[in-house]
């Protein structure tokens, strides 16, 4: 399946801002529950060392890519 089609299937498109909750931090990835059938993931490097991600904390992210095959939605932190 094409990534674009997968995004349409779950009602998300690239650049969409969504709210979620930090689910877990594993190695260099932060997994986020964005209320979809597959989780969102943000690179830990996008977080400030002064403000690391906290499990259970609400967060807003921007959809970068839906990868149905990998079962992940790649997200970015909004730039302030």
Coordinates of N, CA and C in Angstrom, one line a residue:
X1 N 0.8 -1.2 0.0 CA 0.0 0.0 0.0 C 0.9 1.3 0.0
X2 N 0.4 2.3 -0.6 CA 1.1 3.5 -0.7 C 0.9 4.3 0.6
X3 N 2.0 5.0 1.1 CA 1.9 5.7 2.3 C 0.7 6.7 2.3
X4 N 0.5 7.4 1.2 CA -0.5 8.4 1.1 C -1.9 7.8 1.3
X5 N -2.1 6.6 0.8 CA -3.3 5.9 0.9 C -3.6 5.5 2.4
X6 N -2.5 5.0 3.0 CA -2.6 4.6 4.5 C -3.0 5.9 5.3
X7 N -2.5 7.0 5.0 CA -2.8 8.2 5.7 C -4.3 8.5 5.5
X8 N -4.8 8.4 4.3 CA -6.2 8.6 4.1 C -7.1 7.6 4.8
X9 N -6.6 6.4 4.9 CA -7.4 5.3 5.6 C -7.6 5.7 7.1
X10 N -6.7 6.3 7.7 CA -6.8 6.7 9.1 C -7.2 8.1 9.3
X11 N -7.5 8.8 8.2 CA -8.0 10.2 8.3 C -6.9 11.2 8.6
X12 N -5.6 10.9 8.3 CA -4.6 11.8 8.6 C -3.8 12.2 7.3
X13 N -3.4 13.4 7.2 CA -2.5 13.7 6.1 C -1.3 14.4 6.6
X14 N -0.2 14.4 5.8 CA 1.0 15.0 6.1 C 0.8 16.5 6.5
X15 N 1.4 17.0 7.6 CA 1.3 18.3 8.0 C 0.1 18.6 9.0
X16 N -0.7 17.6 9.2 CA -1.8 17.7 10.2 C -1.3 17.7 11.6
X17 N -1.8 18.7 12.4 CA -1.4 18.8 13.8 C -2.4 18.0 14.6
X18 N -1.9 17.1 15.4 CA -2.8 16.3 16.3 C -2.3 16.3 17.7
X19 N -3.2 16.1 18.7 CA -2.9 16.0 20.1 C -2.8 14.6 20.5
X20 N -1.9 14.3 21.4 CA -1.8 12.9 21.9 C -1.2 12.9 23.3
X21 N -0.8 11.7 23.7 CA -0.2 11.5 25.1 C 1.1 10.7 24.9
X22 N 2.2 11.1 25.6 CA 3.4 10.4 25.5 C 3.2 9.0 26.2
X23 N 3.4 7.9 25.4 CA 3.2 6.6 25.8 C 4.4 5.9 26.4
X24 N 5.5 6.1 25.7 CA 6.8 5.5 26.2 C 8.0 6.1 25.5
X25 N 9.1 5.9 26.1 CA 10.4 6.4 25.5 C 11.3 5.1 25.4
X26 N 11.7 4.8 24.1 CA 12.5 3.6 23.9 C 13.7 4.0 23.0
X27 N 14.9 3.9 23.6 CA 16.1 4.2 22.8 C 16.0 5.7 22.3
X28 N 16.0 5.9 21.0 CA 16.0 7.2 20.5 C 14.6 7.6 20.0
X29 N 13.6 6.9 20.4 CA 12.2 7.1 19.9 C 11.2 7.4 21.1
X30 N 10.3 8.3 20.8 CA 9.3 8.7 21.8 C 8.0 8.2 21.1
X31 N 7.3 7.3 21.7 CA 6.0 6.8 21.2 C 4.8 7.6 21.8
X32 N 3.9 8.0 20.9 CA 2.8 8.8 21.3 C 1.5 8.2 20.9
X33 N 0.6 8.2 21.9 CA -0.8 7.7 21.6 C -1.6 8.9 21.0
X34 N -1.8 8.8 19.7 CA -2.5 9.9 19.0 C -3.9 9.4 18.6
X35 N -4.4 8.4 19.4 CA -5.8 7.9 19.2 C -6.1 7.4 17.8
X36 N -5.1 6.7 17.3 CA -5.2 6.0 16.0 C -4.9 4.5 16.2
X37 N -5.1 3.7 15.2 CA -4.8 2.3 15.4 C -3.3 2.0 15.4
X38 N -2.5 2.9 15.0 CA -1.0 2.7 15.1 C -0.5 4.0 15.8
X39 N 0.6 3.8 16.6 CA 1.1 4.9 17.3 C 1.9 5.9 16.5
X40 N 2.1 7.1 17.1 CA 2.9 8.1 16.5 C 4.3 8.0 17.1
X41 N 5.4 8.3 16.4 CA 6.7 8.3 16.9 C 7.5 9.5 16.6
X42 N 8.2 10.1 17.6 CA 9.0 11.3 17.4 C 10.4 11.0 17.8
X43 N 11.4 11.4 17.1 CA 12.8 11.2 17.5 C 13.1 12.0 18.8
X44 N 13.7 11.3 19.7 CA 14.1 11.9 21.0 C 14.9 13.1 20.8
X45 N 15.7 13.2 19.7 CA 16.5 14.4 19.4 C 15.8 15.6 19.2
X46 N 14.4 15.5 18.9 CA 13.6 16.7 18.7 C 13.3 17.4 20.1
X47 N 13.5 16.7 21.2 CA 13.2 17.2 22.5 C 14.4 17.9 23.0
X48 N 14.2 19.0 23.8 CA 15.2 19.7 24.4 C 15.8 18.9 25.6
X49 N 17.1 18.9 25.7 CA 17.7 18.1 26.9 C 17.2 18.7 28.2
X50 N 16.8 20.0 28.2 CA 16.3 20.7 29.4 C 14.9 20.3 29.7
X51 N 14.2 19.8 28.6 CA 12.8 19.5 28.8 C 12.5 18.1 28.1
X52 N 13.0 17.0 28.7 CA 12.8 15.7 28.1 C 11.3 15.3 28.2
X53 N 11.0 14.3 27.3 CA 9.6 13.8 27.3 C 9.2 13.1 28.6
X54 N 8.0 13.3 29.1 CA 7.5 12.6 30.3 C 6.3 11.7 29.9
X55 N 6.4 10.4 30.2 CA 5.3 9.5 29.9 C 4.0 10.0 30.6
X56 N 3.0 10.0 29.8 CA 1.7 10.4 30.4 C 1.4 11.9 30.1
X57 N 2.4 12.6 29.6 CA 2.2 14.1 29.4 C 1.5 14.3 28.0
X58 N 0.6 15.3 28.0 CA -0.1 15.6 26.7 C 0.9 16.3 25.8
X59 N 0.8 16.1 24.5 CA 1.7 16.7 23.5 C 1.0 16.9 22.2
X60 N 1.4 18.0 21.5 CA 0.9 18.2 20.1 C 2.1 17.9 19.2
X61 N 1.7 17.2 18.1 CA 2.7 16.8 17.1 C 2.1 17.0 15.7
X62 N 3.0 17.1 14.7 CA 2.7 17.3 13.3 C 2.9 15.9 12.6
X63 N 2.0 15.4 11.8 CA 2.1 14.2 11.1 C 3.1 14.4 9.9
X64 N 4.2 13.6 9.9 CA 5.2 13.7 8.8 C 5.0 12.6 7.8
X65 N 4.7 11.4 8.3 CA 4.6 10.2 7.3 C 3.8 9.1 8.0
X66 N 2.9 8.5 7.3 CA 2.2 7.3 7.8 C 2.9 6.1 7.1
X67 N 3.4 5.2 7.9 CA 4.1 4.0 7.4 C 3.3 2.8 7.9
X68 N 2.2 2.4 7.1 CA 1.4 1.3 7.5 C 2.2 0.0 7.6
X69 N 3.1 -0.2 6.7 CA 3.9 -1.5 6.7 C 4.7 -1.6 8.0
X70 N 5.3 -0.5 8.5 CA 6.0 -0.5 9.8 C 5.1 -0.4 11.0
X71 N 3.9 0.0 10.8 CA 2.9 0.2 11.9 C 3.3 1.4 12.7
X72 N 3.7 2.5 12.0 CA 4.1 3.7 12.8 C 3.7 4.9 12.0
X73 N 3.4 6.0 12.7 CA 3.1 7.3 12.1 C 4.3 8.2 12.6
X74 N 5.1 8.6 11.7 CA 6.2 9.4 12.0 C 5.7 10.8 12.2
X75 N 6.1 11.4 13.3 CA 5.6 12.8 13.7 C 6.8 13.7 14.0
X76 N 6.6 15.0 14.0 CA 7.6 16.0 14.4 C 6.9 16.9 15.4
X77 N 7.8 17.4 16.2 CA 7.3 18.4 17.2 C 7.1 19.7 16.4
X78 N 6.0 20.5 16.8 CA 5.8 21.8 16.1 C 7.0 22.7 16.4
X79 N 7.4 23.5 15.5 CA 8.5 24.5 15.7 C 7.8 25.7 16.3
X80 N 8.5 26.2 17.4 CA 7.9 27.3 18.1 C 8.3 28.6 17.5

